[in-house]
PDB file of C-alpha atoms in Angstrom:
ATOM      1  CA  UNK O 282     280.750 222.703  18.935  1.00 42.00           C
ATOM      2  CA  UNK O 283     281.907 224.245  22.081  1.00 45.00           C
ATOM      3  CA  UNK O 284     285.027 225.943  19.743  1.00 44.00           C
ATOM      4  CA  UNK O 285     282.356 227.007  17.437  1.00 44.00           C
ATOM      5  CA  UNK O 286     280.788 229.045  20.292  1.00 42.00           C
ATOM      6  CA  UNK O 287     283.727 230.417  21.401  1.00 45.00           C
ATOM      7  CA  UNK O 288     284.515 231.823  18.146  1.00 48.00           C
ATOM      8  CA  UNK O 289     281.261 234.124  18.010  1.00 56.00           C
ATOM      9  CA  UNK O 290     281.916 235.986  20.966  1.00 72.00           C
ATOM     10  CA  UNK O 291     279.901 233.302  23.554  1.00 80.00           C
ATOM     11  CA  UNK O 292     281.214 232.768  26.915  1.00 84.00           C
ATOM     12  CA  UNK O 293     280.395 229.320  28.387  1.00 86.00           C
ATOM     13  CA  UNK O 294     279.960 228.873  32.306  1.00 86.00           C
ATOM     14  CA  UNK O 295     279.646 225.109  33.779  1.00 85.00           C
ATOM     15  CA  UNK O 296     278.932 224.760  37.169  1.00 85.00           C
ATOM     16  CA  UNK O 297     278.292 221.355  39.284  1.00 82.00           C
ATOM     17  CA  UNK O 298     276.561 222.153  42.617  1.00 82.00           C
ATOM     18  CA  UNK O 299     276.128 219.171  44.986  1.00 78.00           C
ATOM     19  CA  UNK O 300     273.127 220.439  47.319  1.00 76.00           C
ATOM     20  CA  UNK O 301     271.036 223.622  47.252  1.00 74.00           C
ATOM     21  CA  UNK O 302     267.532 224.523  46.486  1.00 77.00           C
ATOM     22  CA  UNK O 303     265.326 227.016  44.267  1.00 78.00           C
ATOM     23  CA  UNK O 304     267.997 229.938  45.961  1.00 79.00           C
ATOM     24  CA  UNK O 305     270.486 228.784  43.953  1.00 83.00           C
ATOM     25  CA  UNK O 306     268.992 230.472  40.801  1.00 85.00           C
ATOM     26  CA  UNK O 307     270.445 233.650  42.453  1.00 86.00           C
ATOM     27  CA  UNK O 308     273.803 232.449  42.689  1.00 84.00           C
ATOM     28  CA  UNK O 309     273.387 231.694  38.669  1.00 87.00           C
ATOM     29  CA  UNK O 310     272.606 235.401  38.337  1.00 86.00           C
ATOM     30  CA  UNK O 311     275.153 236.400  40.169  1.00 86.00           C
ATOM     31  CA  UNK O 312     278.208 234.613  38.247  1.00 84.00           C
ATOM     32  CA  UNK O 313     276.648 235.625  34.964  1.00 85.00           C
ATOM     33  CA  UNK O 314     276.136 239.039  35.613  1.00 85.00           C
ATOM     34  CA  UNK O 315     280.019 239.005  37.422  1.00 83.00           C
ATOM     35  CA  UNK O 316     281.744 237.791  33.820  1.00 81.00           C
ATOM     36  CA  UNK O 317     279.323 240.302  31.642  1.00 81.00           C
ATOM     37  CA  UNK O 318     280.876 243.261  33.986  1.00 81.00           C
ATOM     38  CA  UNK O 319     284.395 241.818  33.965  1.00 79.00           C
ATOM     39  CA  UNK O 320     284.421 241.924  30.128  1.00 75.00           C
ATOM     40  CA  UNK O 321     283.748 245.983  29.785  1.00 74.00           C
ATOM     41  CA  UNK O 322     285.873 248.871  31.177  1.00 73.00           C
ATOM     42  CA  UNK O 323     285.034 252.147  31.719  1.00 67.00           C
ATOM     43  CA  UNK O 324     284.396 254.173  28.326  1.00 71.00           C
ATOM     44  CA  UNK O 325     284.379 250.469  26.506  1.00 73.00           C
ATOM     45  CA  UNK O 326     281.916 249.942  23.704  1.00 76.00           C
ATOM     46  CA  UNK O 327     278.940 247.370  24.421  1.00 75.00           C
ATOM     47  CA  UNK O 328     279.518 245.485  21.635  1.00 76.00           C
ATOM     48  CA  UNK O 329     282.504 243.672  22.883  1.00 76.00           C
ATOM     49  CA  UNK O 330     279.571 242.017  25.628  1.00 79.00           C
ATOM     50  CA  UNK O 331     280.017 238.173  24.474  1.00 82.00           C
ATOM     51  CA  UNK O 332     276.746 236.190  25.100  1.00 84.00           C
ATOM     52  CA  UNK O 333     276.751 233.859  28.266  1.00 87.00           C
ATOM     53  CA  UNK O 334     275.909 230.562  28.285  1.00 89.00           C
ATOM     54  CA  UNK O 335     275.704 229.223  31.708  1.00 90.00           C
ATOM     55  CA  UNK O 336     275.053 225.678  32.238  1.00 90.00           C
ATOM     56  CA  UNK O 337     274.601 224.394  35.942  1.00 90.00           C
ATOM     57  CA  UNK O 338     274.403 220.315  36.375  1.00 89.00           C
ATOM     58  CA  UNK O 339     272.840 220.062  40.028  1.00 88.00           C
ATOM     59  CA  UNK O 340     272.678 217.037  42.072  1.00 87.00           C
ATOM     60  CA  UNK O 341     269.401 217.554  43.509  1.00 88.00           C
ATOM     61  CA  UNK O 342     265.715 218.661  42.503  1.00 87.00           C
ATOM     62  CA  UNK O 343     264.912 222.205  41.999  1.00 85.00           C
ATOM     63  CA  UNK O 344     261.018 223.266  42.900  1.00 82.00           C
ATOM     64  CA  UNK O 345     259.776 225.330  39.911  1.00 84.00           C
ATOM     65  CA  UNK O 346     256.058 224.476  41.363  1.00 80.00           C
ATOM     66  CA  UNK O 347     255.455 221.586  37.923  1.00 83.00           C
ATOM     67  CA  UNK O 348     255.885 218.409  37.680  1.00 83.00           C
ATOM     68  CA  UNK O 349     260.085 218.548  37.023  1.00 83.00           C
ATOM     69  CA  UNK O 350     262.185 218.409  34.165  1.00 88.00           C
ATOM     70  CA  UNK O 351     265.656 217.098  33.636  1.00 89.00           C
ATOM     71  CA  UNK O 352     267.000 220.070  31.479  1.00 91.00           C
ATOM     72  CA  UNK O 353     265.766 223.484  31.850  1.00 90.00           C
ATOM     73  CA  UNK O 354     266.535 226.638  29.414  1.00 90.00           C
ATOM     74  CA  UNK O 355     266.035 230.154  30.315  1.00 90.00           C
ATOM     75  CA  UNK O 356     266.326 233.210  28.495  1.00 89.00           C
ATOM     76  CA  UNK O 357     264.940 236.696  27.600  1.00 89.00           C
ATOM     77  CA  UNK O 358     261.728 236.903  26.099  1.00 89.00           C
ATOM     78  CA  UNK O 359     258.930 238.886  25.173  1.00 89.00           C
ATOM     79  CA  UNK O 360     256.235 237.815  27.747  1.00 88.00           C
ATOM     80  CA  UNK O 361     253.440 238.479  25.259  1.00 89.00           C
ATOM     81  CA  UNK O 362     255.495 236.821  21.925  1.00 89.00           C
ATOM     82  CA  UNK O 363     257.542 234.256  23.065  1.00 85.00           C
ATOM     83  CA  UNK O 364     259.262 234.169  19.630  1.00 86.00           C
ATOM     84  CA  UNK O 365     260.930 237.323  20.154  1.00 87.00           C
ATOM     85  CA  UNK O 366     263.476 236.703  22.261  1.00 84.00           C
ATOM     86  CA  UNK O 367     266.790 238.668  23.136  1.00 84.00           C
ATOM     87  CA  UNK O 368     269.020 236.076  23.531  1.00 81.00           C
ATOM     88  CA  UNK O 369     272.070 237.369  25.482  1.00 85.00           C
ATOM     89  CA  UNK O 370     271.978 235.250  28.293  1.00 88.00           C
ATOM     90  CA  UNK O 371     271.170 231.906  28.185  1.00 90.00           C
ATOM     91  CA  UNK O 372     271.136 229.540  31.871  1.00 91.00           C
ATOM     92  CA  UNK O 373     270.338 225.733  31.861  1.00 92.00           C
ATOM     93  CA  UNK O 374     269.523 223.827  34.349  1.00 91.00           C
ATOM     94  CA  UNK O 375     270.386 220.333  34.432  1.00 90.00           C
ATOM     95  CA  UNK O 376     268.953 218.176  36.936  1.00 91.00           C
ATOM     96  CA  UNK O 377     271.289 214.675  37.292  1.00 89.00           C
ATOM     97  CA  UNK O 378     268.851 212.838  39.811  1.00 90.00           C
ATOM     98  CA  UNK O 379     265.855 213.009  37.281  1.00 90.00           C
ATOM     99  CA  UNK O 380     268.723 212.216  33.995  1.00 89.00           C
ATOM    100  CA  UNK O 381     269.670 209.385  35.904  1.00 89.00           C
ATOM    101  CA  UNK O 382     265.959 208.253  36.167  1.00 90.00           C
ATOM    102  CA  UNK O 383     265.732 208.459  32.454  1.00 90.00           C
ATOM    103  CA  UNK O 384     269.043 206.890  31.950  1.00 89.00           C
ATOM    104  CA  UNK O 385     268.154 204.062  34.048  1.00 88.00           C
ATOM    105  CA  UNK O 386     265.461 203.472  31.411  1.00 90.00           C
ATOM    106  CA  UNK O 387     267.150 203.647  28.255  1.00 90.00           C
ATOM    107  CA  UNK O 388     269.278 201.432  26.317  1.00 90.00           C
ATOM    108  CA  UNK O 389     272.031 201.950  23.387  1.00 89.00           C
ATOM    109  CA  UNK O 390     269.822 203.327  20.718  1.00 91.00           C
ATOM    110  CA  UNK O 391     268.154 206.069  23.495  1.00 90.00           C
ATOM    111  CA  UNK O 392     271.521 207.318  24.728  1.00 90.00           C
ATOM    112  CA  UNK O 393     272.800 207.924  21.146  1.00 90.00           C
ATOM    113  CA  UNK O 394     269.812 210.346  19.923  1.00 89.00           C
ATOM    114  CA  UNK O 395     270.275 212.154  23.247  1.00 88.00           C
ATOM    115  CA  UNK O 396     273.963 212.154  24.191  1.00 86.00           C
ATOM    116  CA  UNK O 397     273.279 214.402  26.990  1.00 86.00           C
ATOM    117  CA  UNK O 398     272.928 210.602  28.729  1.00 89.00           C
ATOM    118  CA  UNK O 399     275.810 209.743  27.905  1.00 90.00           C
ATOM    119  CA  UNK O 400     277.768 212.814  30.044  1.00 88.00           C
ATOM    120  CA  UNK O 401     275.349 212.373  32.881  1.00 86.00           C
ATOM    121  CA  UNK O 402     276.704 208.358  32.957  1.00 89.00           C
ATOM    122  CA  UNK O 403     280.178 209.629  32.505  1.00 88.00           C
ATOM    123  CA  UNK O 404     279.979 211.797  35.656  1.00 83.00           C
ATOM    124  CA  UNK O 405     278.042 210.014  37.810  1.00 85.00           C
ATOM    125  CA  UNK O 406     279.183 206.437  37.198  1.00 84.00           C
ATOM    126  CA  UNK O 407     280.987 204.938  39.997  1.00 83.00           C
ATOM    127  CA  UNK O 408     283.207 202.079  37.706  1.00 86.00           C
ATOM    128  CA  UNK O 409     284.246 204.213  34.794  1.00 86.00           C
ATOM    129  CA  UNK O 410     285.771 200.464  33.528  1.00 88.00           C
ATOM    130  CA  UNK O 411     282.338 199.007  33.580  1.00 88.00           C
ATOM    131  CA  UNK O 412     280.700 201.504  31.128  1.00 88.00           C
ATOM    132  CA  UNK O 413     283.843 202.849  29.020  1.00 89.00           C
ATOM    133  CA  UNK O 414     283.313 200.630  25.325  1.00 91.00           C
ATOM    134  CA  UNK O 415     279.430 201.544  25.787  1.00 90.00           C
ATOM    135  CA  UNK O 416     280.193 205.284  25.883  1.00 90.00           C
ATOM    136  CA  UNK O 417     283.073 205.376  23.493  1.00 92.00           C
ATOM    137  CA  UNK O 418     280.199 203.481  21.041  1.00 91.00           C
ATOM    138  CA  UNK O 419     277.048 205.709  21.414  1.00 91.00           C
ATOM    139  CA  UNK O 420     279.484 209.090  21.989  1.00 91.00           C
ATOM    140  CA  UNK O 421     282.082 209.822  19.592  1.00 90.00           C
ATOM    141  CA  UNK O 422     283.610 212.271  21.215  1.00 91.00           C
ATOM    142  CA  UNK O 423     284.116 209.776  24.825  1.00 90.00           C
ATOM    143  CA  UNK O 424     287.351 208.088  23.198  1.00 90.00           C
ATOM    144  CA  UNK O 425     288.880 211.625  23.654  1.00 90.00           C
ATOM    145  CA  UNK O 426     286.545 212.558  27.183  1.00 88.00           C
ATOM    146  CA  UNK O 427     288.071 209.294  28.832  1.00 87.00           C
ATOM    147  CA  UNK O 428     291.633 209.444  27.604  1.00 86.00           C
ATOM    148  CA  UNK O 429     291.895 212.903  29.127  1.00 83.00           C
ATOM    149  CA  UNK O 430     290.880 211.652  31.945  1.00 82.00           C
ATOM    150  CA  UNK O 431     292.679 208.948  32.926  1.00 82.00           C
ATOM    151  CA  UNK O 432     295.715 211.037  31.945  1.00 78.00           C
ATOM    152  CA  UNK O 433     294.168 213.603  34.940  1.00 74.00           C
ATOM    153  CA  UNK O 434     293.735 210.955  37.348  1.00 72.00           C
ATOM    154  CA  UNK O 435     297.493 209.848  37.141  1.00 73.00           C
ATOM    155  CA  UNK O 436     298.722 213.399  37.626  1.00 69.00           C
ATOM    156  CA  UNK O 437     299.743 212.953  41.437  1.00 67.00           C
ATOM    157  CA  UNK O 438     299.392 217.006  42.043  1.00 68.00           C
ATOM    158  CA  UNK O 439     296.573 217.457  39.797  1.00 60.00           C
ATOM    159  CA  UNK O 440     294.494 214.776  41.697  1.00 57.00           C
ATOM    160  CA  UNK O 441     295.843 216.582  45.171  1.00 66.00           C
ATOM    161  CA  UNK O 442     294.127 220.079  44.191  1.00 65.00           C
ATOM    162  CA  UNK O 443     291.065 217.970  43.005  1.00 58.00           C
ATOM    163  CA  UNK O 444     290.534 216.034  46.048  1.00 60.00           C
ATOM    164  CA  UNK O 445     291.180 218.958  48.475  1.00 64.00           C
ATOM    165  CA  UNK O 446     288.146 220.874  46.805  1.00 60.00           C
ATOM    166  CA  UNK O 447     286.343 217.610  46.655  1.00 60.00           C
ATOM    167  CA  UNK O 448     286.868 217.298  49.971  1.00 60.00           C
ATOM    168  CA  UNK O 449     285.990 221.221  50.741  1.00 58.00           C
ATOM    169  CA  UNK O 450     282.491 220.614  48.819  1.00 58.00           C
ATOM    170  CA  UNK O 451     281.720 217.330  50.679  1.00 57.00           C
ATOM    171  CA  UNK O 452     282.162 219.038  53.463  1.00 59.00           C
ATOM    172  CA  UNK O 453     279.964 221.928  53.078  1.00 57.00           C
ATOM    173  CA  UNK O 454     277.081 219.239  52.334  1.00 60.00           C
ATOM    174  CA  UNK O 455     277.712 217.402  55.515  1.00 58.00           C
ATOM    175  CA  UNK O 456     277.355 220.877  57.265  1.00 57.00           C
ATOM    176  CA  UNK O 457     274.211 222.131  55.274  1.00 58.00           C
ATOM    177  CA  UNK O 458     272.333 218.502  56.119  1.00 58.00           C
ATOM    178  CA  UNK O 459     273.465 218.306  59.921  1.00 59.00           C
ATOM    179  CA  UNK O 460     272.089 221.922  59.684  1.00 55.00           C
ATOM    180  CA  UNK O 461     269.274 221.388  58.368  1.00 55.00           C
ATOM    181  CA  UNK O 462     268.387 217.847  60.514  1.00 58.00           C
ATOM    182  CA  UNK O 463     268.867 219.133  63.745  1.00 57.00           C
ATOM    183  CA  UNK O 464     266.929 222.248  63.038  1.00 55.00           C
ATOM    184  CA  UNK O 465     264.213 220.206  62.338  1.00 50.00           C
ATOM    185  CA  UNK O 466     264.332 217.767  65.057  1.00 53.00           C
ATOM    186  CA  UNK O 467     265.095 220.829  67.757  1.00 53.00           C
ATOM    187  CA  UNK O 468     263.520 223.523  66.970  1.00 52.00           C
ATOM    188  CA  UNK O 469     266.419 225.864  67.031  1.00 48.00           C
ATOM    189  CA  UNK O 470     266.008 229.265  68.591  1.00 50.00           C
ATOM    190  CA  UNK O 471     267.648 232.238  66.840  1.00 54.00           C
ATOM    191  CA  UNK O 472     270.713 232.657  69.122  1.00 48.00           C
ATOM    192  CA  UNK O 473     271.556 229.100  68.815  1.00 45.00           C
ATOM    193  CA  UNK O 474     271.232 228.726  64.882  1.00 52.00           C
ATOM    194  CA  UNK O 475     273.645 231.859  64.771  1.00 55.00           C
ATOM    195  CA  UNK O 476     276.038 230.506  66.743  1.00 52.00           C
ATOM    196  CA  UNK O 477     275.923 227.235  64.469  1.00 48.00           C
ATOM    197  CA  UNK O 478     275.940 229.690  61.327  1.00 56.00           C
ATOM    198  CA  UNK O 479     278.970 231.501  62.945  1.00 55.00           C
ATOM    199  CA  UNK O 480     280.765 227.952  63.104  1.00 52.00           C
ATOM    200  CA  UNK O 481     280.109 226.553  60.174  1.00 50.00           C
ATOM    201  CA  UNK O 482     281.267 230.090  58.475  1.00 60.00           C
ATOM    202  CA  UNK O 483     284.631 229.740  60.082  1.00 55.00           C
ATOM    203  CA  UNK O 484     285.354 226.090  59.180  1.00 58.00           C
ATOM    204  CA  UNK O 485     284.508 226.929  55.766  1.00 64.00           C
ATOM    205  CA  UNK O 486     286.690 229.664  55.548  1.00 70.00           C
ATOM    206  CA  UNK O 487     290.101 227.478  56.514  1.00 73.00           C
ATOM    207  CA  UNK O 488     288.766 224.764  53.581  1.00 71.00           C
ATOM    208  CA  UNK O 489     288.426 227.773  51.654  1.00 74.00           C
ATOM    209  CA  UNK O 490     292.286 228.405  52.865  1.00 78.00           C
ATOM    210  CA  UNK O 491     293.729 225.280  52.706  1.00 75.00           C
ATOM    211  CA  UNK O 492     292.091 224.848  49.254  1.00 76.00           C
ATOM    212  CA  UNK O 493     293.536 228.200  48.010  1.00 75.00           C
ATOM    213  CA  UNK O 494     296.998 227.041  49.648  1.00 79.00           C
ATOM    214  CA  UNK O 495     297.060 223.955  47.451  1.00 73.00           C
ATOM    215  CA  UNK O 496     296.037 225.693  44.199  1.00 71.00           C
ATOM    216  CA  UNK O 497     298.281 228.462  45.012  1.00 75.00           C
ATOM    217  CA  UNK O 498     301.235 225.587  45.321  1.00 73.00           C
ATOM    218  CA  UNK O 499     300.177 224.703  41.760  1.00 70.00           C
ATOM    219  CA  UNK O 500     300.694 227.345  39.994  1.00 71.00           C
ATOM    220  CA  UNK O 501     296.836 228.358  39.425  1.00 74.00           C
ATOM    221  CA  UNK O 502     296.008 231.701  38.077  1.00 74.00           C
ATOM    222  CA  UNK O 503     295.073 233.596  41.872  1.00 77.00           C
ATOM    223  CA  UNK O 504     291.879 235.315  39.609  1.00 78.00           C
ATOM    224  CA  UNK O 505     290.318 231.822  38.806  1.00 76.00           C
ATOM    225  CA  UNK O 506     291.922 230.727  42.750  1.00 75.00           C
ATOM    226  CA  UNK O 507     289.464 233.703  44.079  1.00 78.00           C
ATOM    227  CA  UNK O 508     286.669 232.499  41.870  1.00 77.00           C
ATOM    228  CA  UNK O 509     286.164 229.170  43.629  1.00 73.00           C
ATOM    229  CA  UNK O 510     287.300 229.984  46.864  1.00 72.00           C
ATOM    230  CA  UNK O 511     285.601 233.081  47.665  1.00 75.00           C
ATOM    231  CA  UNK O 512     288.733 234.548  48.858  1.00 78.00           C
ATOM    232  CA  UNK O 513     289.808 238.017  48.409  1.00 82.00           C
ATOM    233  CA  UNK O 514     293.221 238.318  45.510  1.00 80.00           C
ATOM    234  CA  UNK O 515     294.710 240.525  47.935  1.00 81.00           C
ATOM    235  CA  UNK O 516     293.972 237.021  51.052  1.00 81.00           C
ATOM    236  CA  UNK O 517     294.959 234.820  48.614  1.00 78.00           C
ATOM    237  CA  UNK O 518     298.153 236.899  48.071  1.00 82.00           C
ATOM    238  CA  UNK O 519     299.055 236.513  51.688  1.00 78.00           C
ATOM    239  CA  UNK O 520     299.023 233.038  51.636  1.00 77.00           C
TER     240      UNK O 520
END
C-alpha cells in the first residue's frame, strides 16, 4: 500500500515521540509544513506539492479535552460540511498506551480485522521470540517486518547509530521528568528553572553531536543527519 501512495505524488512522514504533551501538535505542523516548502523552488508550479501524510505513534496520552482515542485523523475541512474536505494534509495520531489497552484485550481473530494491533505489539513487545508465529499468522506482511529486522539487529554499525540515538532520546526523557518532578516538588523560581533550561540545552546539544558524529561515520546523507539532530549542515560539516 505504502508503494501505492508513493506513486500518486503522497509523501509519508512517521514519527515515534517518547514523551510530550498537547504542544507537540505544533511540532507536527512544523515538519509537515518544512517537506511541503522543501518540495517547491522559486518560480516552481504548485502542482508538483505531493500530499503529506504524517503519522506520529506517541508513547503517552494527548489531552484533546474527550474521553481519548487510540488513533486520531486530522485534515482540512469545511467547518459547516464536513464532507467537503481538501485533503492535502493528512496527520494521525496514534496513541500506543491506549492500543496497548485494547491489545491487551483482544485475541487472534481481533488483531487480524485491525492489524494496526499487530504493529503496536511488534514495537512495543519486549520478547520479539515470544510473539513472532502469532504475528507472522494474523499479519501477512510480519514474515517480511521480522526478517528485516533481525537482519538490522545483527548489523554491528547499524545497531551502533541506533543505540546512540536511542540513547540521545532516553535521555532527553530522563531530563524532561527530573524537570518536571522537581519543579513540582520546589517550586522553582524563574532564575533557577533557566539555569536548569540552560543545562539541559547544552547536554542535549553534545548528544545531538555525538549522535551526528556516529551517523556522519556511517555514511548518512548530512540532510536527513540535520533532520534528526537539529544541527545546522554547515555544524554537521565541521564535524
Amino acid at each position: 500500500m505504502l508503494k501505492q501512495l508513493l506513486k500518486i505524488r503522497k509523501k509519508i512522514i512517521i514519527e515515534i515521540q517518547l514523551s510530550g504533551n498537547i504542544d507537540f501538535v505544533k511540532r507536527i505542523y512544523y515538519y509537515i509544513s518544512k517537506n511541503i516548502v522543501s518540495e517547491l523552488n522559486e518560480n516552481e508550479s504548485y502542482e508538483i506539492i505531493s500530499q503529506v501524510i504524517s503519522i506520529n505513534f506517541v508513547n503517552f496520552n494527548m489531552d484533546f479535552g474527550d474521553e481519548g482515542k487510540a488513533h486520531r485523523c486530522f485534515k482540512l475541512i469545511d467547518t459547516q460540511n464536513h464532507d467537503v474536505s481538501l485533503d492535502i494534509i493528512q496527520l494521525h495520531i496514534i496513541e500506543i498506551p491506549r492500543f496497548i489497552t485494547i491489545l491487551n484485550n483482544s485475541n487472534k481473530d481481533d488483531i487480524k480485522r485491525n492489524q494496526i494491533l499487530s504493529w503496536i505489539e511488534f514495537f512495543t513487545i519486549k520478547d520479539l521470540e515470544n510473539v513472532k508465529e502469532k504475528l507472522k499468522e494474523v499479519n501477512h506482511i510480519m514474515p517480511k517486518v521480522i526478517d528485516k529486522y533481525e537482519r538490522f539487529i545483527s548489523n554491528k554499525e547499524e545497531m551502533e547509530v541506533y543505540n546512540a540515538r536511542d540513547a540521545f532520546l532516553y535521555g532527553q526523557s530522563l531530563m524532561l521528568k527530573r524537570e518536571r518532578e522537581e519543579g513540582i516538588k520546589e517550586g522553582m523560581e524563574r532564575g533557577i528553572e533557566q539555569g536548569m533550561e540552560k543545562g539541559i540545552e547544552h547536554g542535549k546539544k553534545e548528544q545531538q553531536i555525538i549522535i551526528a558524529k556516529k551517523l556522519k561515520k556511517s555514511g548518512i546523507d548530512i540532510k536527513i543527519i540535520s533532520e534528526n539532530t537539529d544541527l545546522s549542515i554547515e555544524e554537521i560539516e565541521k564535524l
